[in-house]
Short mmCIF file of C-alpha atoms and ligand atoms in Angstrom, two decimals:
data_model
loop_
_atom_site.label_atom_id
_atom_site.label_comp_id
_atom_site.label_asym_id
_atom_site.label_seq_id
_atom_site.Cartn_x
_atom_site.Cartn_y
_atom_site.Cartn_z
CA UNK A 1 -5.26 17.73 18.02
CA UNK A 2 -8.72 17.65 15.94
CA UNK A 3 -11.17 15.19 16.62
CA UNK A 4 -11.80 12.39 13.98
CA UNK A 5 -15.18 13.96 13.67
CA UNK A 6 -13.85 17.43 13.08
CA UNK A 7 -12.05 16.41 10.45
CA UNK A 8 -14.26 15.36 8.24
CA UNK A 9 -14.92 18.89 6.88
CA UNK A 10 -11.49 18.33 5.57
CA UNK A 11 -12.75 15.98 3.09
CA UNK A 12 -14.79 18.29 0.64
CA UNK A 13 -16.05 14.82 -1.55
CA UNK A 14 -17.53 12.94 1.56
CA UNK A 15 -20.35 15.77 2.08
CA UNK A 16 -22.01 14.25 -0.99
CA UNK A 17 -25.13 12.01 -1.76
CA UNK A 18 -24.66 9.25 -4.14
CA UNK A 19 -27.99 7.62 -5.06
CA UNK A 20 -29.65 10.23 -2.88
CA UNK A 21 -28.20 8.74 0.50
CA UNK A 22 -25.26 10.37 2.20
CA UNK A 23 -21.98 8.87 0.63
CA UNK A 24 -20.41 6.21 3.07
CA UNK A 25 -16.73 5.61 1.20
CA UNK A 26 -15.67 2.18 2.51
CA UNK A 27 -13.19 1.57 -0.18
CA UNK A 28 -10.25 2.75 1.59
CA UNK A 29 -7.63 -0.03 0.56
CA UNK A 30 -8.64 0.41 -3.07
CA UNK A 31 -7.87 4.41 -2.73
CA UNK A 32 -7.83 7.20 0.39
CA UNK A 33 -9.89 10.45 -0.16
CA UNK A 34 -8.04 13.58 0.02
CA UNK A 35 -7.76 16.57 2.52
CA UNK A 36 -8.00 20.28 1.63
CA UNK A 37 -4.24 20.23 2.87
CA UNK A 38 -3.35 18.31 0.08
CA UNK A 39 -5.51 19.82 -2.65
CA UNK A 40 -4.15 22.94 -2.01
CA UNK A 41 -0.58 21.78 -1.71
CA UNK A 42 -1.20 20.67 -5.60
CA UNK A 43 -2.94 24.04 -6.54
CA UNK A 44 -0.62 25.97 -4.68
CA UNK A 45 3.03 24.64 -6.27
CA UNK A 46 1.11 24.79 -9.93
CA UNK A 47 -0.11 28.46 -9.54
CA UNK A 48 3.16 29.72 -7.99
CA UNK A 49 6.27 27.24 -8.65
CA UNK A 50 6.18 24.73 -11.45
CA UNK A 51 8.92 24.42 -13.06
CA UNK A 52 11.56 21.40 -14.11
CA UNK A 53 13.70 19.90 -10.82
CA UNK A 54 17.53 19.67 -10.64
CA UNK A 55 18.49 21.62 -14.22
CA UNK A 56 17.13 25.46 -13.69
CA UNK A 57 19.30 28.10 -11.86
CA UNK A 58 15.90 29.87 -12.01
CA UNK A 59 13.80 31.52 -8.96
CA UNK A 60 10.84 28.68 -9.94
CA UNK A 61 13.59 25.75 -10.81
CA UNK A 62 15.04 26.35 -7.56
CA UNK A 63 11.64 26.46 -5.27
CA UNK A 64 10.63 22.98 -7.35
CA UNK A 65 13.91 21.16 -6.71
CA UNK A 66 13.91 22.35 -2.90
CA UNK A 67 10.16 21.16 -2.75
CA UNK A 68 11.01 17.67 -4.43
CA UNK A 69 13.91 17.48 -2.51
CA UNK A 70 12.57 18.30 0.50
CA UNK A 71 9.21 15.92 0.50
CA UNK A 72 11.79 13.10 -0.45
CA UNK A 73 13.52 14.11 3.06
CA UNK A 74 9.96 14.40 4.66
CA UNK A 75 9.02 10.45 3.51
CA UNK A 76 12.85 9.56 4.67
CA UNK A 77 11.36 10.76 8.26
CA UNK A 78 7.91 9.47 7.83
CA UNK A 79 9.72 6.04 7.54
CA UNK A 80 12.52 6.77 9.67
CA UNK A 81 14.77 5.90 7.52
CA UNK A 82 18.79 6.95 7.86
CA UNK A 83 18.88 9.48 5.13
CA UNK A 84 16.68 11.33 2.51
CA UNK A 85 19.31 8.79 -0.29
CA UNK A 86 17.23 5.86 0.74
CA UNK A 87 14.10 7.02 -0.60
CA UNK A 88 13.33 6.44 -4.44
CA UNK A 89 10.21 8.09 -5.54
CA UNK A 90 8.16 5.71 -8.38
CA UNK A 91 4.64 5.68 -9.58
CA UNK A 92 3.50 3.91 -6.58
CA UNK A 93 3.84 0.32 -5.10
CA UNK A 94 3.88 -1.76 -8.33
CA UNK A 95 6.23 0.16 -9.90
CA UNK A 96 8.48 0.07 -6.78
CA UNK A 97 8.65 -4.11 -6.64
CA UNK A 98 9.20 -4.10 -10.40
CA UNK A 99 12.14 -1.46 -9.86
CA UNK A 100 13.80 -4.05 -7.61
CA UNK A 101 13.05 -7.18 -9.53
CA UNK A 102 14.23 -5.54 -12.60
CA UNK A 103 17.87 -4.09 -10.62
CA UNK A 104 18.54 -5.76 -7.55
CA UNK A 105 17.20 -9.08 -8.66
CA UNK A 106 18.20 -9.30 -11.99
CA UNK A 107 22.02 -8.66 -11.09
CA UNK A 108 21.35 -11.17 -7.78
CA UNK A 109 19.50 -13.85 -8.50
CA UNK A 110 20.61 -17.06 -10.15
CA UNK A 111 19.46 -20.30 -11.33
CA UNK A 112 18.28 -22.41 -8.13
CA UNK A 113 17.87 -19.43 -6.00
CA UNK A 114 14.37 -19.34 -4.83
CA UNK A 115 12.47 -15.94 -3.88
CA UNK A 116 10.09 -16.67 -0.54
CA UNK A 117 6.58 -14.90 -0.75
CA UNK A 118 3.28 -16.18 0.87
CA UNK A 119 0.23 -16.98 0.07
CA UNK A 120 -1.36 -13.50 0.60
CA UNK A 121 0.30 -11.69 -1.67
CA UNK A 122 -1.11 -8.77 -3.97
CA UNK A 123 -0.43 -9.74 -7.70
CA UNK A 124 1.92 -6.69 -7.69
CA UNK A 125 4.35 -8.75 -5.06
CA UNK A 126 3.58 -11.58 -6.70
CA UNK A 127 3.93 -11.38 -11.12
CA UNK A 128 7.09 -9.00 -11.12
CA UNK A 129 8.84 -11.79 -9.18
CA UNK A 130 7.21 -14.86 -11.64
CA UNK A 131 8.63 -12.65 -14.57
CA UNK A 132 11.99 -12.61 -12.51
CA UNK A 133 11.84 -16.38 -11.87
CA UNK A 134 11.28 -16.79 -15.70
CA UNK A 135 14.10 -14.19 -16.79
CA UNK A 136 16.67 -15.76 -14.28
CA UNK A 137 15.68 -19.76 -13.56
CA UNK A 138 15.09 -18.91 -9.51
CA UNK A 139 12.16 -20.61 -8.28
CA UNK A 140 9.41 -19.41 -6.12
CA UNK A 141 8.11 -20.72 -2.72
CA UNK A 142 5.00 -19.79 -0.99
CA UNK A 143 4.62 -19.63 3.07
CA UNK A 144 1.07 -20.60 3.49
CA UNK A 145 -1.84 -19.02 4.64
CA UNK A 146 -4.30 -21.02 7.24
CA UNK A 147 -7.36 -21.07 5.88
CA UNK A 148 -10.55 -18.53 6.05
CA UNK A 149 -8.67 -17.08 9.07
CA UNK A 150 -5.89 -15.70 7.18
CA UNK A 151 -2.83 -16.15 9.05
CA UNK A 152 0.57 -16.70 7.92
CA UNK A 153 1.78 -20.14 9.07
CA UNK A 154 4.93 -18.90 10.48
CA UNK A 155 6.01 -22.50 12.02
CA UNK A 156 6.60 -23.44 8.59
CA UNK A 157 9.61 -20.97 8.15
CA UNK A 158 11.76 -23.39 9.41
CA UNK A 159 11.54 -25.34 6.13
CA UNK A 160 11.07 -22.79 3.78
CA UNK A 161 13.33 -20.60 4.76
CA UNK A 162 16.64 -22.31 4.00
CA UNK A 163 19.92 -20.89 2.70
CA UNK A 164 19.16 -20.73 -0.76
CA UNK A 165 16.20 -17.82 -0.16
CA UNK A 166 17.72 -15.19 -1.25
CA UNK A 167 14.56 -13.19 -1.40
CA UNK A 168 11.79 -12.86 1.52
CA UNK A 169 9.14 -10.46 0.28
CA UNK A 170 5.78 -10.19 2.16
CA UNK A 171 2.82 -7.66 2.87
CA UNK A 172 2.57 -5.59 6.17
CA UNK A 173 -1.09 -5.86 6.20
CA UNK A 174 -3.11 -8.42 3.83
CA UNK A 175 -5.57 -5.85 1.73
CA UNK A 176 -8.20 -8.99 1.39
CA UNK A 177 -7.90 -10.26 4.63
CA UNK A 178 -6.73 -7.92 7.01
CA UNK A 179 -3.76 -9.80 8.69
CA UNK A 180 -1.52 -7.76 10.38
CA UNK A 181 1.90 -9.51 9.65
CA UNK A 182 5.01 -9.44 12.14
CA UNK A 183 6.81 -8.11 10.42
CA UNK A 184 9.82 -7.86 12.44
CA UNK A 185 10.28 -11.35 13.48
CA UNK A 186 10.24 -12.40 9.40
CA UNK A 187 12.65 -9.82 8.54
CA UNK A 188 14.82 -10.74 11.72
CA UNK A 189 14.18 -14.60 10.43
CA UNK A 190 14.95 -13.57 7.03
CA UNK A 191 18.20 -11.96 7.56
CA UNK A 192 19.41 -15.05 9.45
CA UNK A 193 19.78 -16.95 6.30
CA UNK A 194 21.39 -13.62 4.51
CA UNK A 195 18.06 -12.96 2.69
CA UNK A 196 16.97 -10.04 1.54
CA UNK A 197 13.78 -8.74 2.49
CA UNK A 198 11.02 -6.64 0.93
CA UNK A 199 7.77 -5.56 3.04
CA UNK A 200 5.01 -4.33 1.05
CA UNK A 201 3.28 -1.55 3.24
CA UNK A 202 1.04 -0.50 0.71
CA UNK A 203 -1.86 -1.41 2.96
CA UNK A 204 0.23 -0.19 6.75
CA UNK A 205 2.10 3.01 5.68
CA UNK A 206 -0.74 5.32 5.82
CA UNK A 207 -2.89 3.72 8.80
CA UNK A 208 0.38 2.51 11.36
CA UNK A 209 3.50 3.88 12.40
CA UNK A 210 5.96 1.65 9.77
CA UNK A 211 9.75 2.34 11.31
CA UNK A 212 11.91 0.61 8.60
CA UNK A 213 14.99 0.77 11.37
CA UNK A 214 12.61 -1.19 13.89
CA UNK A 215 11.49 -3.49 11.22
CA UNK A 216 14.80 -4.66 10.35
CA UNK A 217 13.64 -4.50 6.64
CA UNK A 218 16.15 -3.93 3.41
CA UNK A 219 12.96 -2.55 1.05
CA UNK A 220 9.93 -1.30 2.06
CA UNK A 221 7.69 -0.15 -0.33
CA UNK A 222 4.31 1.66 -0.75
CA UNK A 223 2.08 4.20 -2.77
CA UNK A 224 0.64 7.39 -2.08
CA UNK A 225 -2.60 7.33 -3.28
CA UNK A 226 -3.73 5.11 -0.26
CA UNK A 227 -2.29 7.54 2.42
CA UNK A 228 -4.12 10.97 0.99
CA UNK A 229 -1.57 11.43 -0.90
CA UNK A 230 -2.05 12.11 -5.17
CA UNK A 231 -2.15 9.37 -7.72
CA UNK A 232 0.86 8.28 -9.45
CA UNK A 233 3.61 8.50 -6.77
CA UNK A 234 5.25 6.04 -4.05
CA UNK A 235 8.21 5.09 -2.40
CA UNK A 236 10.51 2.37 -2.42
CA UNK A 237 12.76 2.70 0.53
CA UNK A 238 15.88 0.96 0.34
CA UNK A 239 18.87 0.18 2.43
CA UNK A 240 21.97 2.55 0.99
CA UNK A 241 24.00 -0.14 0.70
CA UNK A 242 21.68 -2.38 -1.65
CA UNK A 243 20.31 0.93 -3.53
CA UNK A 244 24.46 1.51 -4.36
CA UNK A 245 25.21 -1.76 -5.33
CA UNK A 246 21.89 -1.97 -7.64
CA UNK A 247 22.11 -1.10 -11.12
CA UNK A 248 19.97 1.44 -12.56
CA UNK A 249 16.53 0.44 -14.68
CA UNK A 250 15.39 2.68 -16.79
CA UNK A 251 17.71 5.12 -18.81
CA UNK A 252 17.04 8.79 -19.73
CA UNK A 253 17.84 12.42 -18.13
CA UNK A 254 18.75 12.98 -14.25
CA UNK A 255 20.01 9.62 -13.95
CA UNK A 256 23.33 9.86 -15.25
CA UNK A 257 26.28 11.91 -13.77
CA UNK A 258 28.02 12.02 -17.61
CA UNK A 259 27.40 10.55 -20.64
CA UNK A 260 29.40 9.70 -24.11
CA UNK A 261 28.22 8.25 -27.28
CA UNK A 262 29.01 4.94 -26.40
CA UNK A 263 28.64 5.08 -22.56
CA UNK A 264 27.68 6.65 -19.46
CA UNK A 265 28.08 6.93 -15.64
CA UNK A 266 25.20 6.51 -13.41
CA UNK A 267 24.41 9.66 -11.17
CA UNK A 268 24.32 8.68 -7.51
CA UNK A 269 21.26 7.23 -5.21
CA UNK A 270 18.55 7.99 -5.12
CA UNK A 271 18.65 10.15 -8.79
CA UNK A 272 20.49 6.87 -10.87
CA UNK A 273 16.50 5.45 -10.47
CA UNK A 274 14.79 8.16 -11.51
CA UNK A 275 15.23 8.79 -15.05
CA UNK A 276 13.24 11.93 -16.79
CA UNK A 277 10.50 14.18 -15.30
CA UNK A 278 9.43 13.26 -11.95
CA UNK A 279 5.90 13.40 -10.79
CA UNK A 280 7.40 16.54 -8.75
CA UNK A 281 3.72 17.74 -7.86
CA UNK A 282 3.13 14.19 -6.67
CA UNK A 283 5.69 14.48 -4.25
CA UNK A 284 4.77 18.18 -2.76
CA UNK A 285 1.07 16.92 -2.56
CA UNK A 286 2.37 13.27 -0.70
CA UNK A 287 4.29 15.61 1.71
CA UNK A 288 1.19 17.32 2.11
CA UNK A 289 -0.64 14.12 3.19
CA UNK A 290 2.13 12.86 5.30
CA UNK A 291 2.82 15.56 7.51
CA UNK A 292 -1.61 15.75 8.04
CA UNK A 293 -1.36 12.09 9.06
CA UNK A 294 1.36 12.75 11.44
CA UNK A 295 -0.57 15.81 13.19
CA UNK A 296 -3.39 13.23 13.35
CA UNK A 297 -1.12 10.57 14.86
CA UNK A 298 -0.68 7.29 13.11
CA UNK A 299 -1.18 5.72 16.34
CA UNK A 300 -4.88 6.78 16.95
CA UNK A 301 -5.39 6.29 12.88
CA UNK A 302 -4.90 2.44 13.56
CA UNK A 303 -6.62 2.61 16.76
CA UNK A 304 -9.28 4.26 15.25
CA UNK A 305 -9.56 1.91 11.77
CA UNK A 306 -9.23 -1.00 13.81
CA UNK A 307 -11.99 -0.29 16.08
CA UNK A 308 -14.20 0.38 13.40
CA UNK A 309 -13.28 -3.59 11.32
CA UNK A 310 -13.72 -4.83 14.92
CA UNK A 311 -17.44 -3.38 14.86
CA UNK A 312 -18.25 -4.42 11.55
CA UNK A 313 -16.67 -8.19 11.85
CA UNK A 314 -18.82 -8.34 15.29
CA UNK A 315 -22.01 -6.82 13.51
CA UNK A 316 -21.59 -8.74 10.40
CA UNK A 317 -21.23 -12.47 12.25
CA UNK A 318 -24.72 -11.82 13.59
CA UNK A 319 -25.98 -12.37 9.91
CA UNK A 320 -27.55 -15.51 8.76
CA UNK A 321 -25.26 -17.34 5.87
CA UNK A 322 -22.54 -15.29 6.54
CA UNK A 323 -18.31 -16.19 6.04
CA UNK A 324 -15.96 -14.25 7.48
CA UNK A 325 -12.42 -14.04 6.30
CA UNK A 326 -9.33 -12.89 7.72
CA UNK A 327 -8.14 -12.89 11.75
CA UNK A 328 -11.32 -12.73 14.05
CA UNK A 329 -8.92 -10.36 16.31
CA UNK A 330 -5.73 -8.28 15.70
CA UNK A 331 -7.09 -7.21 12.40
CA UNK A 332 -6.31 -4.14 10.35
CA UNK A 333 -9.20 -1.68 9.32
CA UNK A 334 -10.73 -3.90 6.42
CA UNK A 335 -13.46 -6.71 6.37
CA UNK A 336 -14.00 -9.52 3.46
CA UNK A 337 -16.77 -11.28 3.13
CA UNK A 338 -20.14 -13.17 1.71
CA UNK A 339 -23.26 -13.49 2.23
CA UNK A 340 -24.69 -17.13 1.55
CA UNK A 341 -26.30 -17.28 -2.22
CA UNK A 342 -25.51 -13.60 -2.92
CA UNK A 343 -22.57 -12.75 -5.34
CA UNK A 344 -20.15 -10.40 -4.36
CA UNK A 345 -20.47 -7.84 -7.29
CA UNK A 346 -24.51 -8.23 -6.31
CA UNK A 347 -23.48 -7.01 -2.61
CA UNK A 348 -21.48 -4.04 -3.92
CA UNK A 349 -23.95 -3.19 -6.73
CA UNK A 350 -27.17 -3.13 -4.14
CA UNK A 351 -24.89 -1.42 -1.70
CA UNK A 352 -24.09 1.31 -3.90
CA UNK A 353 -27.99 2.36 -4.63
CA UNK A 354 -27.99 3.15 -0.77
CA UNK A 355 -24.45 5.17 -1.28
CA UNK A 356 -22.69 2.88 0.28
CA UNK A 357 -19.28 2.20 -1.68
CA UNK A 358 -17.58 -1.38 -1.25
CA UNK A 359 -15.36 -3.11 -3.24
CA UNK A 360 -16.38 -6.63 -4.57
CA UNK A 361 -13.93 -9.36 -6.63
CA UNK A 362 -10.18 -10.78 -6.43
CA UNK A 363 -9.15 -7.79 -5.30
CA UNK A 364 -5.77 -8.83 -6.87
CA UNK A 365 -5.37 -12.13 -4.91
CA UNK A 366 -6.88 -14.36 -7.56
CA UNK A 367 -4.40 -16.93 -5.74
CA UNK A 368 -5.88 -16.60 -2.82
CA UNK A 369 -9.15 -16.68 -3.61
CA UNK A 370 -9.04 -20.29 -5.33
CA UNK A 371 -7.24 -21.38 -2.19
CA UNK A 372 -9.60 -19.91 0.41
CA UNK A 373 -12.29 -21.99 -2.55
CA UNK A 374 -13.99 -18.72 -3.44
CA UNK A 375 -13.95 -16.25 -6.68
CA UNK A 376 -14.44 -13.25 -5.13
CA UNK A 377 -15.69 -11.33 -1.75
CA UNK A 378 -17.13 -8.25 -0.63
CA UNK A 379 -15.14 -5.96 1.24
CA UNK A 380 -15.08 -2.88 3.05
CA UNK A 381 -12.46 -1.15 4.29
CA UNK A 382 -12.33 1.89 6.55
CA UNK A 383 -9.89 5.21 7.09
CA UNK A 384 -10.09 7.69 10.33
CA UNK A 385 -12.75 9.92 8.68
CA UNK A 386 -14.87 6.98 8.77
CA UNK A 387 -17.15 6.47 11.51
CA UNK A 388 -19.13 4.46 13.83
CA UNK A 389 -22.26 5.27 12.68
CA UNK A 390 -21.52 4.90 9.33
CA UNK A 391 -20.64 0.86 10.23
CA UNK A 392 -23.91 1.35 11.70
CA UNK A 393 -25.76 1.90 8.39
CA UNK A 394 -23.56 -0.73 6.77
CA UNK A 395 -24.68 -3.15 8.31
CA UNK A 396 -28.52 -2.17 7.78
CA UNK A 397 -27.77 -1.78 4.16
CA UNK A 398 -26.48 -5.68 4.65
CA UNK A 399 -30.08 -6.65 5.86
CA UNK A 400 -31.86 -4.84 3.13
CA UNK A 401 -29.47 -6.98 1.07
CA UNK A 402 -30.33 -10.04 2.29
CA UNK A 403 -34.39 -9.30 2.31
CA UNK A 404 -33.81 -8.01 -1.40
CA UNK A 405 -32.13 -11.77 -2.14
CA UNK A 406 -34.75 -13.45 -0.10
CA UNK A 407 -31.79 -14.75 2.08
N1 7TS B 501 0.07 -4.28 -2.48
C1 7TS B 501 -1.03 -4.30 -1.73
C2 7TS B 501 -1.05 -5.04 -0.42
C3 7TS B 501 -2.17 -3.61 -2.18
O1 7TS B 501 -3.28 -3.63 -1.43
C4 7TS B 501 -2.12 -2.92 -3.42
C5 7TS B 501 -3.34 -2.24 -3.99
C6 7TS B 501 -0.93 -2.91 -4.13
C7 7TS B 501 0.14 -3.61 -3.64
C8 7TS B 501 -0.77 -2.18 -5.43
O2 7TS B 501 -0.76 -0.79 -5.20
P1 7TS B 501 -0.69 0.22 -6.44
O3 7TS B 501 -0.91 1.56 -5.81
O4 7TS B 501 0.66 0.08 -7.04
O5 7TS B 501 -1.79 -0.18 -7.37
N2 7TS B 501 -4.56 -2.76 -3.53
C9 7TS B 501 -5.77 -2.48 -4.01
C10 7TS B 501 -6.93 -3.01 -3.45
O6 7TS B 501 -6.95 -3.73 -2.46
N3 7TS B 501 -7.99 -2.57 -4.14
O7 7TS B 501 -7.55 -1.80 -5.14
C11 7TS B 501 -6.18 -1.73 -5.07
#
């Protein structure tokens, strides 16, 4: 098994300067950088097999449905799911939560019904399911968050979670604040009251082990891009039995088993979602990326990413003026925070001229952010080819910050 260090060769775009300092990519939960495995997974299947899935009897038809096919069976492992049917592929993680608000919970949901998220939640797990609310009067209810430190305030399930939930859907791992969420014990909660639940792993899938049999979950959901994978595909896993009953969301080719003038019969899961051309190099280049995480071990990943926010959240606490969000232990492989009398888009701007790339603003938790009294925060966010010297310069680059502000 390679080394985190060795595999940083893998990673043609991080031997780069940016602002004539070596490039230090700490924007990890925005996007993941991709291996050579991957890139040449892409240039392989468009200089040898592109063609159109599931209609050709051709040589190249063929080798493009097997490939499609057979990443879909490689994410149904990767999740450990029961069966390659369970996996629907989508543009990524939005699109997945607005293909079950728009199926499952438009032919479920009903007026008084209420749909349980927290406080935490990324706008994409959060608008899809006020547009729901509005199409089908349910309501919405919000497990809260406790403050800076970020952590869901699970004694108040007992309230919120009555029987009229028909909907529990959460994050894994909070991308602003880093809070690792049990996810087990809500599903397990969840299911008590017969509702259905929906983790969001966009921010987990790629850095833990997610087991959707050991999570207990009915939909999991995440996107590619942020576990090396290519832009513009995801996963929504569901549970067979909820992906039957569901019906379909957007009409077209491949989705249909026959069709009439006036009618037609839906083709069966996973293909009754997946109307038209799929992103079928998306999929070859995400098995790409999942089968290099799993030779890396997701295991060591988190170890690894976690060690690293654990460096950083120590380092950064020795600064004067400085607030922390998010758990001070247990955390996932992000930090958010500000430095006293500098603004967040300031931090990432100054940051950048020493090649250092953060992320500053909502970061899609404007809900959050007015609740935690703030508009925005800086963040960084780390992946296994990251390393500890890199924190190491961070957290210089912080100081210059602070001298340039006169903090
Ligand atoms: N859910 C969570 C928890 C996320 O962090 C993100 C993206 C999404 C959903 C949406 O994923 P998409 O691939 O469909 O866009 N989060 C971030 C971020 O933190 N910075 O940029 C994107």
């Amino acid at each position: 098994m390679p080394s985190f260090d060795q595999i940083r060769s893998d990673f043609p775009i991080l031997d780069q300067q940016v602002n004539g300092r070596p490039l230090i990519y700490f924007d990890n939960a925005a996007t993941s950088q991709k291996p050579l495995a991957v890139i040449e997974a892409l240039d392989a299947y468009y200089r040898r097999d592109n063609a159109n899935v599931h209609r050709g009897i051709h040589e190249l038809s063929n080798r493009a449905t097997q490939a499609y096919e057979g990443a879909r069976a490689r994410a149904a492992r990767f999740l450990n799911a029961r069966a390659p049917e369970e996996i629907v592929w989508t543009r990524g993680t939005t699109e997945a939560i607005n293909l079950v608000a728009n199926t499952w919970g438009v032919a479920n949901l009903k007026p008084g019904d209420r749909i349980l998220l927290t406080e935490m939640e990324h706008h994409s797990n959060l608008v899809p399911w006020q547009m729901l609310a509005q199409h089908t009067g349910a309501k919405l209810s919000f497990l809260p968050v406790t403050g800076d430190e970020g952590l869901l305030d699970v004694g108040q399930l007992d309230e919120l979670l009555t029987p009229a939930v028909k909907l529990f859907a959460f994050t894994h791992v909070s991308n602003t604040l880093g809070t690792v969420n049990p996810v087990a014990e809500l599903c397990q909660r969840a299911r008590a009251v017969g509702a259905v639940t929906l983790v969001d792993a966009a921010q987990s899938a790629g850095h833990l082990t997610v087991d959707v049999q050991a999570l207990g979950c009915d939909f999991l959901v995440f996107s590619g891009h942020k576990i090396c994978g290519p832009t513009g595909i995801g996963v929504l896993y569901g549970r067979r039995e909820l992906l039957e009953a569901m019906p379909p969301w957007q009409g077209g080719g491949d989705m249909i088993s026959s069709v009439d003038y006036y009618e037609s019969r839906w083709n069966t899961v996973p293909h009754k979602f997946e109307a038209g051309t799929p992103d079928i190099a998306g999929a070859i280049g995400l098995h790409a990326a999942m089968d290099y995480l799993d030779r890396l071990g997701r295991d060591r990943i988190f170890a690894h990413d976690r060690e690293l926010a654990r460096l950083a959240y120590e380092e950064l606490s020795r600064l004067k003026g400085i607030r922390l969000f998010g758990p001070k232990t247990g955390r996932g492989g992000l930090v958010s925070f500000l430095l006293e009398d500098v603004h967040a888009h300031d931090i990432v701007t100054v940051a950048d001229q020493f090649g250092v790339a953060l992320r500053g603003g909502h970061h899609c938790n404007q809900p959050l952010m007015k609740k935690l009294g703030v508009v925005s925060t800086a963040r960084a966010s780390f992946y296994f080819y990251n390393t500890a010297a890199e924190v190491t310069r961070f957290i210089e680059v912080m100081r210059e910050i602070q001298k340039f502000f006169g903090v």
